[in-house]
Amino acid sequence: MATMLQKFPSSVSTLNDYNALYPDWTQREVSTGTTIMAVEFDGGVVMGADSRTTTGAYIANRVTDKLTPIHERIFCCRSGSAADTQAIADAVTYQLGFHSIELDEAPLVQTAASLFRDMCYRYREELMAGIIVAGWDRRRGGQVYTVPVGGMMTRQPVSVGGSGSSYIYGFVDSNYKPAMSKEECLKFTAEALTLAMERDGSSGGVVRLAVISEQGVERQVILGNQLPKFSTV
Amino acid sequence: RRIMATVSVCKYYPGGFSFDNCKRNALLEADISKLGFSSPAARKTGTTICGVVYKDGVVLGADTRATEGMIVADKNCSKIHYISPNIYCCGAGTAADTEMTTQIISSNLELHSLSTGRLPRVATANRMLKQMLFRYQGYIGAALVLGGVDCNGPHLYSIYPHGSTDKLPYVTMGSGSLAAMAVFEDRYRPNMEEEEAKRLVRDAIAAGIFNDLGSGSNIDLCVITKGKVDYLRPHDVANKKGVRTGSYRYKHGTTGVLTKTVTPLNLEVVEESVQTMDTS
């Protein structure tokens, strides 16, 4: 793997032809190309993500788990640079755990989202991270907060993110109905992710789903051959 | 009326590491080539490294070629580094970076282990490595395959220079990783026996050695189980130096001698020592 993951200036790289010996993907940073999604329903949230991590054109991990636990009933979906989002998630997990012990009660989803926002905004020049924070707490039930690159934070009933999200805004906007049940949300999320994975080269693998509610967290995996089928010409 | 006005201008220290010199170095690199010189190439381990989790533990494998540009700098370097008695780490990328990074974490992990009074865990080594590499934002070119057995069983991680990690049952890294991964994707099964796992890793590294220019020479293996480590170096000498079929030595007297002058140099021998060069 190459040392400097910045591209060599063209004068240097042509002279020594380093790029020929080490293929493109050894010089690119690991990124979660990604499609991520989260939906609120009455009583909880449904979160979903694909499972592909790429370095350039090579798939470094085809079974990634992008739904990362931050606290017992708070998860986050990670998109962008794998290193940045892992580091941020680890830092926020620590901060939220400490805060929860101080409070002696379960933390709010909004608190977790604020911690993500603070970090993503403060270091916005250095980071490349698009995160969706979702979970359940006693005060406000199921909530989804989105923290895209740049460090904005806003609550949304439905949120999509990652490179594959561009392909499914139409599907999501037309198929989302307020007050869906848990099963409808699961079907909606799985279908949206499938469509994005079908069209986006940086998304693929399996669909990972998580349902967070007062009862706890239920996780599922939908393998490639079990994905919902859409007729494509 | 007394007004206490405190105008304190607090200088805001942004903190964090300063990477300004890295930008300067990149510009200098470009200028040097204009002048006709070339800066020394860092020695890299072109490399194929891989690891697999099997029934009783993990098997780590590596080739043994170290390159400086297009030249092989070391035909038999050791890429499987010691982290702790139950944890070893293969390193690809800049040879100095992988060597020093693994040594630093090995040292810190030993101190940590003495402090906790417990055998170190692979997850701890992973945390320490990823947090250090993230701090240096990818400028430490170390791509690692970390494997070991602890109280929670066998574990295998791949760690990238920017600080992202993946926990998987089989991983490959380095320029020959695609060749090795092809072998793994074909033949990996969960809960393999030790011999099958060793064969699989050996074949994956061999695929890298024979299909990637950056990898070559021998195959080293490291089998880690609960309570035992087999460091097999070399496990397989895949590339033995050939024997020349003909000899280019000319007989004495082939070149005619026209004149011969002998000038004795009056020197006093103070110390004589012989240093042999490793031409293997």
Short mmCIF file of C-alpha atoms in Angstrom, two decimals:
data_model
loop_
_atom_site.label_atom_id
_atom_site.label_comp_id
_atom_site.label_asym_id
_atom_site.label_seq_id
_atom_site.Cartn_x
_atom_site.Cartn_y
_atom_site.Cartn_z
CA MET A 1 0.00 0.00 0.00
CA ALA A 2 1.31 3.47 -0.82
CA THR A 3 2.50 5.81 1.90
CA MET A 4 1.14 9.24 1.04
CA LEU A 5 -2.48 8.74 0.27
CA GLN A 6 -2.56 12.13 -1.45
CA LYS A 7 -1.88 11.78 -5.16
CA PHE A 8 1.70 12.51 -6.15
CA PRO A 9 2.05 15.69 -8.24
CA SER A 10 1.96 14.64 -11.89
CA SER A 11 5.61 15.59 -12.46
CA VAL A 12 6.74 13.17 -9.76
CA SER A 13 4.42 10.33 -10.61
CA THR A 14 5.28 10.28 -14.34
CA LEU A 15 9.02 10.46 -13.63
CA ASN A 16 9.07 7.52 -11.27
CA ASP A 17 5.86 5.88 -12.47
CA TYR A 18 4.91 4.85 -8.94
CA ASN A 19 1.31 4.56 -9.99
CA ALA A 20 2.07 1.67 -12.32
CA LEU A 21 3.59 -0.50 -9.58
CA TYR A 22 0.85 0.15 -7.05
CA PRO A 23 -2.68 -0.04 -8.43
CA ASP A 24 -5.12 2.80 -7.93
CA TRP A 25 -6.94 1.23 -5.03
CA THR A 26 -3.79 1.07 -2.87
CA GLN A 27 -3.55 4.83 -2.94
CA ARG A 28 -7.15 5.67 -2.19
CA GLU A 29 -8.65 6.15 1.19
CA VAL A 30 -11.14 3.61 2.45
CA SER A 31 -14.66 5.00 2.06
CA THR A 32 -18.06 3.61 2.81
CA GLY A 33 -19.61 4.37 -0.62
CA THR A 34 -22.95 3.57 0.93
CA THR A 35 -26.63 3.87 1.08
CA ILE A 36 -28.03 4.47 4.55
CA MET A 37 -31.56 5.15 5.70
CA ALA A 38 -33.67 5.61 8.81
CA VAL A 39 -37.46 5.94 9.29
CA GLU A 40 -39.47 6.91 12.38
CA PHE A 41 -42.62 5.03 13.31
CA ASP A 42 -44.90 5.23 16.31
CA GLY A 43 -42.92 3.42 19.01
CA GLY A 44 -39.47 3.37 17.46
CA VAL A 45 -37.27 3.63 14.39
CA VAL A 46 -36.18 1.37 11.55
CA MET A 47 -32.60 1.81 10.31
CA GLY A 48 -31.01 0.24 7.26
CA ALA A 49 -27.70 0.19 5.41
CA ASP A 50 -25.90 -1.67 2.66
CA SER A 51 -22.64 -3.51 3.45
CA ARG A 52 -20.01 -2.35 0.97
CA THR A 53 -16.71 -0.58 1.87
CA THR A 54 -14.53 0.45 -1.06
CA THR A 55 -10.95 1.62 -1.64
CA GLY A 56 -11.18 3.05 -5.15
CA ALA A 57 -12.56 0.26 -7.33
CA TYR A 58 -11.78 -2.59 -4.89
CA ILE A 59 -14.31 -3.73 -2.31
CA ALA A 60 -12.32 -3.88 0.91
CA ASN A 61 -15.17 -5.34 2.98
CA ARG A 62 -18.34 -6.77 1.43
CA VAL A 63 -20.08 -7.51 4.74
CA THR A 64 -19.56 -4.23 6.61
CA ASP A 65 -21.82 -3.35 9.50
CA LYS A 66 -22.55 0.34 9.09
CA LEU A 67 -25.20 0.39 11.82
CA THR A 68 -23.07 1.17 14.84
CA PRO A 69 -24.38 1.08 18.42
CA ILE A 70 -23.76 4.30 20.33
CA HIS A 71 -25.83 3.38 23.34
CA GLU A 72 -28.37 0.71 24.26
CA ARG A 73 -31.21 2.22 22.23
CA ILE A 74 -29.28 4.68 20.04
CA PHE A 75 -27.58 3.68 16.80
CA CYS A 76 -25.93 5.58 13.99
CA CYS A 77 -25.60 4.90 10.26
CA ARG A 78 -22.16 5.81 8.91
CA SER A 79 -21.32 7.10 5.43
CA GLY A 80 -18.23 8.82 4.05
CA SER A 81 -14.68 8.05 5.15
CA ALA A 82 -14.53 4.79 7.09
CA ALA A 83 -11.69 5.99 9.32
CA ASP A 84 -13.37 9.32 10.12
CA THR A 85 -16.77 7.83 10.93
CA GLN A 86 -15.30 5.01 13.04
CA ALA A 87 -13.22 7.49 15.02
CA ILE A 88 -16.18 9.87 15.51
CA ALA A 89 -18.51 7.05 16.53
CA ASP A 90 -15.96 5.75 19.08
CA ALA A 91 -15.52 9.23 20.55
CA VAL A 92 -19.27 9.89 20.76
CA THR A 93 -19.89 6.44 22.29
CA TYR A 94 -17.44 7.31 25.04
CA GLN A 95 -18.88 10.80 25.62
CA LEU A 96 -22.48 9.55 25.67
CA GLY A 97 -21.63 6.66 27.99
CA PHE A 98 -19.97 9.07 30.42
CA HIS A 99 -22.92 11.49 30.18
CA SER A 100 -25.40 8.67 30.80
CA ILE A 101 -23.54 7.61 33.95
CA GLU A 102 -23.52 11.22 35.19
CA LEU A 103 -27.27 11.49 34.56
CA ASP A 104 -27.97 8.01 35.93
CA GLU A 105 -30.55 7.54 33.20
CA ALA A 106 -30.75 6.60 29.53
CA PRO A 107 -29.51 9.42 27.28
CA LEU A 108 -31.72 11.22 24.76
CA VAL A 109 -31.33 10.60 21.04
CA GLN A 110 -31.10 14.36 20.62
CA THR A 111 -28.08 14.42 22.95
CA ALA A 112 -26.30 11.80 20.85
CA ALA A 113 -27.12 13.73 17.68
CA SER A 114 -25.82 16.95 19.24
CA LEU A 115 -22.54 15.28 20.16
CA PHE A 116 -22.15 14.09 16.57
CA ARG A 117 -23.02 17.56 15.30
CA ASP A 118 -20.53 19.28 17.59
CA MET A 119 -17.70 17.07 16.40
CA CYS A 120 -18.66 17.11 12.71
CA TYR A 121 -19.06 20.90 12.67
CA ARG A 122 -15.94 21.75 14.66
CA TYR A 123 -13.72 19.61 12.45
CA ARG A 124 -15.71 20.06 9.25
CA GLU A 125 -12.59 20.93 7.17
CA GLU A 126 -10.77 17.79 8.21
CA LEU A 127 -13.61 15.29 8.21
CA MET A 128 -15.69 13.56 5.57
CA ALA A 129 -18.62 12.07 7.44
CA GLY A 130 -22.34 11.84 6.76
CA ILE A 131 -24.14 10.32 9.72
CA ILE A 132 -27.76 9.46 10.54
CA VAL A 133 -28.46 9.12 14.28
CA ALA A 134 -31.58 7.22 15.26
CA GLY A 135 -33.01 5.59 18.34
CA TRP A 136 -35.69 5.53 21.00
CA ASP A 137 -35.93 7.40 24.27
CA ARG A 138 -38.69 7.85 26.83
CA ARG A 139 -39.22 11.54 26.26
CA ARG A 140 -39.88 11.66 22.54
CA GLY A 141 -40.10 8.02 21.37
CA GLY A 142 -38.55 7.09 18.06
CA GLN A 143 -36.46 9.85 16.47
CA VAL A 144 -34.23 10.22 13.42
CA TYR A 145 -31.65 13.01 13.24
CA THR A 146 -29.45 13.57 10.22
CA VAL A 147 -25.93 15.07 10.43
CA PRO A 148 -24.65 15.40 6.84
CA VAL A 149 -21.13 16.58 5.77
CA GLY A 150 -20.63 20.11 7.01
CA GLY A 151 -22.14 19.49 10.41
CA MET A 152 -25.79 20.52 10.16
CA MET A 153 -28.20 18.65 12.43
CA THR A 154 -31.91 18.31 11.84
CA ARG A 155 -34.69 15.92 12.82
CA GLN A 156 -36.57 14.24 9.98
CA PRO A 157 -39.25 11.51 9.89
CA VAL A 158 -37.34 9.83 7.04
CA SER A 159 -33.71 10.30 6.17
CA VAL A 160 -31.46 8.82 3.48
CA GLY A 161 -27.73 9.31 3.06
CA GLY A 162 -24.61 8.17 1.26
CA SER A 163 -23.71 8.06 -2.42
CA GLY A 164 -26.64 5.75 -3.24
CA SER A 165 -29.21 8.04 -1.69
CA SER A 166 -29.36 10.24 -4.80
CA TYR A 167 -31.03 7.39 -6.70
CA ILE A 168 -33.86 6.86 -4.25
CA TYR A 169 -35.09 10.34 -3.30
CA GLY A 170 -37.94 9.92 -5.79
CA PHE A 171 -38.90 6.51 -4.42
CA VAL A 172 -38.73 7.71 -0.81
CA ASP A 173 -40.65 10.94 -1.41
CA SER A 174 -43.44 9.16 -3.29
CA ASN A 175 -43.73 6.05 -1.11
CA TYR A 176 -43.38 7.47 2.37
CA LYS A 177 -46.64 7.82 4.27
CA PRO A 178 -46.82 9.20 7.82
CA ALA A 179 -47.99 6.77 10.52
CA MET A 180 -46.66 3.57 8.90
CA SER A 181 -46.44 0.45 11.02
CA LYS A 182 -43.16 -1.27 11.92
CA GLU A 183 -43.60 -3.94 9.23
CA GLU A 184 -44.43 -1.33 6.57
CA CYS A 185 -41.32 0.64 7.54
CA LEU A 186 -39.15 -2.48 7.27
CA LYS A 187 -40.52 -3.26 3.82
CA PHE A 188 -40.14 0.38 2.73
CA THR A 189 -36.51 0.54 3.93
CA ALA A 190 -35.53 -2.81 2.41
CA GLU A 191 -37.04 -1.85 -0.96
CA ALA A 192 -35.40 1.58 -1.00
CA LEU A 193 -31.97 0.16 -0.15
CA THR A 194 -32.34 -2.58 -2.77
CA LEU A 195 -33.11 -0.04 -5.47
CA ALA A 196 -30.13 2.12 -4.47
CA MET A 197 -27.77 -0.86 -4.33
CA GLU A 198 -28.92 -1.90 -7.76
CA ARG A 199 -27.96 1.45 -9.30
CA ASP A 200 -25.04 2.71 -7.22
CA GLY A 201 -21.69 1.02 -7.81
CA SER A 202 -20.41 2.01 -4.38
CA SER A 203 -23.33 0.30 -2.59
CA GLY A 204 -24.01 -3.40 -2.48
CA GLY A 205 -23.60 -6.64 -0.57
CA VAL A 206 -26.33 -7.40 1.96
CA VAL A 207 -29.02 -5.23 3.53
CA ARG A 208 -28.63 -4.78 7.28
CA LEU A 209 -31.71 -3.66 9.19
CA ALA A 210 -32.24 -2.68 12.82
CA VAL A 211 -35.46 -1.88 14.66
CA ILE A 212 -35.09 0.14 17.86
CA SER A 213 -37.99 0.49 20.24
CA GLU A 214 -38.81 0.48 23.94
CA GLN A 215 -38.37 -3.31 23.93
CA GLY A 216 -34.79 -3.07 22.65
CA VAL A 217 -33.00 -3.68 19.36
CA GLU A 218 -33.85 -6.33 16.75
CA ARG A 219 -31.31 -6.82 13.98
CA GLN A 220 -31.78 -8.55 10.63
CA VAL A 221 -29.75 -9.31 7.54
CA ILE A 222 -31.24 -9.73 4.08
CA LEU A 223 -28.83 -11.64 1.84
CA GLY A 224 -28.34 -10.87 -1.86
CA ASN A 225 -30.61 -13.57 -3.18
CA GLN A 226 -33.38 -12.70 -0.71
CA LEU A 227 -33.63 -9.02 -1.67
CA PRO A 228 -36.98 -7.81 -3.01
CA LYS A 229 -37.17 -8.10 -6.77
CA PHE A 230 -38.12 -5.27 -9.07
CA SER A 231 -38.66 -5.82 -12.76
CA THR A 232 -35.84 -4.14 -14.66
CA VAL A 233 -35.45 -4.18 -18.40
CA ARG B 1 -17.30 54.68 39.40
CA ARG B 2 -14.58 52.13 38.80
CA ILE B 3 -14.96 50.00 35.74
CA MET B 4 -12.98 46.87 35.70
CA ALA B 5 -12.50 46.15 32.10
CA THR B 6 -10.67 42.96 31.41
CA VAL B 7 -9.84 42.73 27.82
CA SER B 8 -8.11 39.41 27.56
CA VAL B 9 -7.23 38.34 24.13
CA CYS B 10 -7.04 34.61 24.42
CA LYS B 11 -4.96 33.22 21.65
CA TYR B 12 -6.87 30.30 20.23
CA TYR B 13 -4.56 27.38 19.84
CA PRO B 14 -6.25 25.12 17.33
CA GLY B 15 -4.47 22.09 18.73
CA GLY B 16 -3.96 18.84 16.88
CA PHE B 17 -1.11 17.77 14.71
CA SER B 18 0.28 20.17 12.11
CA PHE B 19 0.70 18.59 8.71
CA ASP B 20 2.18 21.72 7.02
CA ASN B 21 5.54 20.05 6.41
CA CYS B 22 3.86 17.27 4.47
CA LYS B 23 2.57 19.81 1.94
CA ARG B 24 6.04 21.41 1.80
CA ASN B 25 7.63 18.03 1.19
CA ALA B 26 5.30 17.27 -1.69
CA LEU B 27 6.23 20.59 -3.36
CA LEU B 28 9.94 19.96 -2.78
CA GLU B 29 9.54 16.51 -4.30
CA ALA B 30 8.21 18.09 -7.48
CA ASP B 31 11.02 20.70 -7.57
CA ILE B 32 13.78 18.16 -7.03
CA SER B 33 12.80 16.24 -10.14
CA LYS B 34 13.03 19.47 -12.18
CA LEU B 35 16.64 19.88 -11.06
CA GLY B 36 17.42 16.37 -12.21
CA PHE B 37 17.88 14.69 -8.83
CA SER B 38 15.55 12.11 -7.36
CA SER B 39 14.77 11.85 -3.69
CA PRO B 40 15.49 8.44 -2.13
CA ALA B 41 12.53 6.11 -2.43
CA ALA B 42 11.17 4.86 0.86
CA ARG B 43 11.57 1.16 1.29
CA LYS B 44 8.13 -0.40 1.00
CA THR B 45 6.97 -3.91 1.55
CA GLY B 46 5.14 -4.39 -1.79
CA THR B 47 3.61 -7.36 -0.11
CA THR B 48 0.99 -9.93 0.17
CA ILE B 49 -0.23 -10.46 3.73
CA CYS B 50 -3.29 -12.32 4.89
CA GLY B 51 -4.96 -13.96 7.84
CA VAL B 52 -7.66 -16.53 8.46
CA VAL B 53 -9.66 -17.58 11.52
CA TYR B 54 -9.96 -21.36 11.86
CA LYS B 55 -11.32 -23.78 14.43
CA ASP B 56 -8.67 -23.38 17.13
CA GLY B 57 -7.22 -19.93 16.36
CA VAL B 58 -5.78 -17.78 13.59
CA VAL B 59 -3.22 -18.34 10.85
CA LEU B 60 -1.29 -15.30 9.59
CA GLY B 61 0.76 -15.39 6.39
CA ALA B 62 3.16 -13.07 4.58
CA ASP B 63 5.63 -13.03 1.70
CA THR B 64 9.22 -11.83 2.30
CA ARG B 65 10.06 -9.25 -0.36
CA ALA B 66 10.90 -5.62 0.46
CA THR B 67 11.20 -3.19 -2.46
CA GLU B 68 12.78 0.24 -3.03
CA GLY B 69 11.08 1.46 -6.18
CA MET B 70 11.55 -1.34 -8.72
CA ILE B 71 14.50 -2.95 -6.91
CA VAL B 72 14.25 -5.70 -4.34
CA ALA B 73 15.93 -4.30 -1.24
CA ASP B 74 15.53 -7.37 0.96
CA LYS B 75 14.83 -10.86 -0.33
CA ASN B 76 13.96 -12.27 3.06
CA CYS B 77 12.47 -9.68 5.36
CA SER B 78 10.17 -10.58 8.22
CA LYS B 79 6.70 -9.05 7.91
CA ILE B 80 4.98 -10.82 10.78
CA HIS B 81 5.65 -8.67 13.84
CA TYR B 82 5.34 -9.58 17.49
CA ILE B 83 2.76 -7.60 19.45
CA SER B 84 2.32 -9.79 22.53
CA PRO B 85 2.71 -13.49 23.33
CA ASN B 86 -0.78 -14.17 21.98
CA ILE B 87 -1.02 -11.47 19.29
CA TYR B 88 0.95 -11.01 16.05
CA CYS B 89 0.60 -8.43 13.28
CA CYS B 90 1.49 -8.57 9.56
CA GLY B 91 2.47 -5.25 8.00
CA ALA B 92 2.22 -3.89 4.44
CA GLY B 93 3.13 -0.42 3.19
CA THR B 94 6.18 1.58 4.25
CA ALA B 95 8.52 -0.89 5.99
CA ALA B 96 9.72 1.62 8.60
CA ASP B 97 6.17 2.65 9.46
CA THR B 98 4.92 -0.90 10.00
CA GLU B 99 8.02 -1.84 12.02
CA MET B 100 7.90 1.16 14.36
CA THR B 101 4.12 1.26 14.74
CA THR B 102 3.96 -2.38 15.76
CA GLN B 103 6.87 -1.94 18.15
CA ILE B 104 5.28 1.09 19.81
CA ILE B 105 1.96 -0.66 20.30
CA SER B 106 3.71 -3.84 21.47
CA SER B 107 5.53 -1.82 24.10
CA ASN B 108 2.42 0.02 25.25
CA LEU B 109 0.42 -3.17 25.31
CA GLU B 110 2.98 -4.85 27.56
CA LEU B 111 2.72 -1.97 30.02
CA HIS B 112 -1.07 -2.11 29.80
CA SER B 113 -0.99 -5.86 30.40
CA LEU B 114 1.17 -5.40 33.51
CA SER B 115 -1.22 -2.72 34.72
CA THR B 116 -4.35 -4.83 34.23
CA GLY B 117 -2.68 -8.08 35.29
CA ARG B 118 -4.28 -9.84 32.32
CA LEU B 119 -3.25 -11.27 28.98
CA PRO B 120 -3.81 -8.53 26.37
CA ARG B 121 -6.83 -8.69 24.09
CA VAL B 122 -6.75 -8.33 20.32
CA ALA B 123 -9.44 -5.64 20.48
CA THR B 124 -7.16 -3.54 22.70
CA ALA B 125 -4.30 -3.77 20.21
CA ASN B 126 -6.77 -2.87 17.45
CA ARG B 127 -7.99 0.21 19.36
CA MET B 128 -4.46 1.41 20.04
CA LEU B 129 -3.37 0.94 16.43
CA LYS B 130 -6.43 2.59 14.88
CA GLN B 131 -6.31 5.57 17.23
CA MET B 132 -2.63 6.17 16.47
CA LEU B 133 -3.04 5.84 12.71
CA PHE B 134 -6.09 8.13 12.72
CA ARG B 135 -4.13 10.73 14.67
CA TYR B 136 -1.57 10.81 11.85
CA GLN B 137 -4.31 11.10 9.22
CA GLY B 138 -2.90 8.45 6.88
CA TYR B 139 0.64 9.87 6.73
CA ILE B 140 1.91 6.76 8.52
CA GLY B 141 1.67 4.27 5.66
CA ALA B 142 0.96 1.14 7.65
CA ALA B 143 -1.66 -1.34 6.44
CA LEU B 144 -1.86 -4.15 8.98
CA VAL B 145 -3.41 -7.57 9.49
CA LEU B 146 -3.75 -8.09 13.23
CA GLY B 147 -4.53 -11.53 14.61
CA GLY B 148 -4.46 -13.32 17.92
CA VAL B 149 -6.23 -15.46 20.48
CA ASP B 150 -7.41 -14.10 23.82
CA CYS B 151 -9.93 -14.96 26.53
CA ASN B 152 -12.78 -14.29 24.08
CA GLY B 153 -11.46 -16.59 21.37
CA PRO B 154 -9.62 -16.00 18.09
CA HIS B 155 -9.88 -12.56 16.43
CA LEU B 156 -8.68 -11.09 13.14
CA TYR B 157 -8.66 -7.42 12.11
CA SER B 158 -7.52 -5.51 9.03
CA ILE B 159 -6.29 -1.98 9.74
CA TYR B 160 -5.88 0.68 7.05
CA PRO B 161 -3.41 3.62 7.11
CA HIS B 162 -6.17 6.16 7.76
CA GLY B 163 -7.32 4.33 10.84
CA SER B 164 -10.37 2.36 9.71
CA THR B 165 -10.60 -1.28 10.79
CA ASP B 166 -12.65 -4.29 9.79
CA LYS B 167 -13.22 -7.38 11.91
CA LEU B 168 -13.58 -10.36 9.58
CA PRO B 169 -12.97 -14.12 9.40
CA TYR B 170 -10.48 -13.70 6.54
CA VAL B 171 -8.53 -10.67 5.32
CA THR B 172 -5.79 -9.80 2.84
CA MET B 173 -3.70 -6.62 2.47
CA GLY B 174 -0.92 -5.25 0.31
CA SER B 175 -0.36 -5.01 -3.44
CA GLY B 176 -0.94 -8.75 -3.83
CA SER B 177 -4.14 -8.71 -1.77
CA LEU B 178 -6.45 -9.16 -4.77
CA ALA B 179 -4.65 -12.34 -5.82
CA ALA B 180 -4.75 -13.68 -2.26
CA MET B 181 -8.40 -12.70 -1.77
CA ALA B 182 -9.34 -14.60 -4.92
CA VAL B 183 -7.94 -17.78 -3.31
CA PHE B 184 -9.75 -17.07 -0.03
CA GLU B 185 -13.10 -16.36 -1.67
CA ASP B 186 -12.84 -19.67 -3.50
CA ARG B 187 -11.76 -21.98 -0.67
CA TYR B 188 -12.53 -20.42 2.70
CA ARG B 189 -14.88 -22.33 5.01
CA PRO B 190 -15.73 -21.52 8.63
CA ASN B 191 -14.13 -23.77 11.33
CA MET B 192 -11.40 -25.32 9.20
CA GLU B 193 -8.81 -27.71 10.63
CA GLU B 194 -5.28 -26.42 11.21
CA GLU B 195 -3.68 -28.16 8.23
CA GLU B 196 -6.35 -26.98 5.84
CA ALA B 197 -6.09 -23.42 7.15
CA LYS B 198 -2.29 -23.44 6.77
CA ARG B 199 -2.62 -24.78 3.22
CA LEU B 200 -5.15 -22.10 2.37
CA VAL B 201 -2.97 -19.26 3.70
CA ARG B 202 0.10 -20.70 1.99
CA ASP B 203 -1.75 -20.85 -1.32
CA ALA B 204 -3.12 -17.33 -0.93
CA ILE B 205 0.36 -15.90 -0.32
CA ALA B 206 1.71 -17.98 -3.21
CA ALA B 207 -0.94 -16.43 -5.48
CA GLY B 208 0.36 -13.01 -4.44
CA ILE B 209 4.01 -13.99 -4.88
CA PHE B 210 3.59 -15.37 -8.38
CA ASN B 211 1.06 -12.86 -9.73
CA ASP B 212 2.18 -9.58 -8.14
CA LEU B 213 5.50 -7.90 -8.89
CA GLY B 214 5.62 -6.25 -5.48
CA SER B 215 5.61 -9.61 -3.67
CA GLY B 216 8.04 -12.48 -3.86
CA SER B 217 10.52 -14.89 -2.24
CA ASN B 218 9.34 -17.07 0.60
CA ILE B 219 6.14 -17.64 2.56
CA ASP B 220 6.15 -17.07 6.31
CA LEU B 221 3.33 -18.41 8.46
CA CYS B 222 2.31 -17.77 12.05
CA VAL B 223 -0.20 -20.11 13.68
CA ILE B 224 -1.68 -18.73 16.90
CA THR B 225 -3.78 -20.90 19.19
CA LYS B 226 -4.77 -20.66 22.82
CA GLY B 227 -1.48 -21.00 24.69
CA LYS B 228 0.76 -21.74 21.69
CA VAL B 229 2.32 -19.83 18.79
CA ASP B 230 4.07 -21.50 15.83
CA TYR B 231 6.21 -18.93 14.04
CA LEU B 232 7.12 -20.76 10.83
CA ARG B 233 9.81 -18.77 9.08
CA PRO B 234 10.16 -19.87 6.38
CA HIS B 235 7.19 -22.15 5.99
CA ASP B 236 7.71 -22.54 2.27
CA VAL B 237 10.77 -21.50 0.27
CA ALA B 238 8.81 -20.86 -2.90
CA ASN B 239 11.67 -19.14 -4.73
CA LYS B 240 15.02 -20.86 -4.40
CA LYS B 241 17.97 -19.18 -6.10
CA GLY B 242 18.67 -21.10 -9.28
CA VAL B 243 21.90 -22.90 -10.19
CA ARG B 244 23.61 -21.62 -13.33
CA THR B 245 23.94 -24.27 -16.03
CA GLY B 246 27.03 -22.78 -17.66
CA SER B 247 30.17 -21.13 -16.31
CA TYR B 248 31.62 -17.90 -17.67
CA ARG B 249 34.95 -18.30 -15.92
CA TYR B 250 37.87 -17.98 -18.34
CA LYS B 251 40.92 -20.20 -18.04
CA HIS B 252 44.15 -18.68 -16.72
CA GLY B 253 46.25 -17.50 -19.66
CA THR B 254 43.26 -16.53 -21.88
CA THR B 255 44.40 -12.90 -21.80
CA GLY B 256 48.03 -12.43 -22.81
CA VAL B 257 50.18 -10.42 -20.34
CA LEU B 258 52.44 -7.79 -22.03
CA THR B 259 54.18 -6.17 -19.03
CA LYS B 260 54.16 -6.75 -15.29
CA THR B 261 55.26 -4.17 -12.68
CA VAL B 262 55.20 -4.92 -8.94
CA THR B 263 55.23 -1.96 -6.50
CA PRO B 264 55.40 -3.06 -2.87
CA LEU B 265 53.39 -0.90 -0.44
CA ASN B 266 55.07 -0.82 3.00
CA LEU B 267 52.06 -1.06 5.31
CA GLU B 268 51.81 -2.25 8.88
CA VAL B 269 48.81 -4.52 9.47
CA VAL B 270 47.13 -3.23 12.65
CA GLU B 271 43.90 -5.24 12.58
CA GLU B 272 42.42 -7.74 10.17
CA SER B 273 38.79 -8.82 10.10
CA VAL B 274 36.64 -10.56 7.51
CA GLN B 275 33.02 -9.56 6.88
CA THR B 276 31.04 -11.86 4.63
CA MET B 277 28.29 -10.50 2.38
CA ASP B 278 24.97 -12.34 2.45
CA THR B 279 24.55 -13.31 -1.18
CA SER B 280 21.89 -15.95 -0.56
#
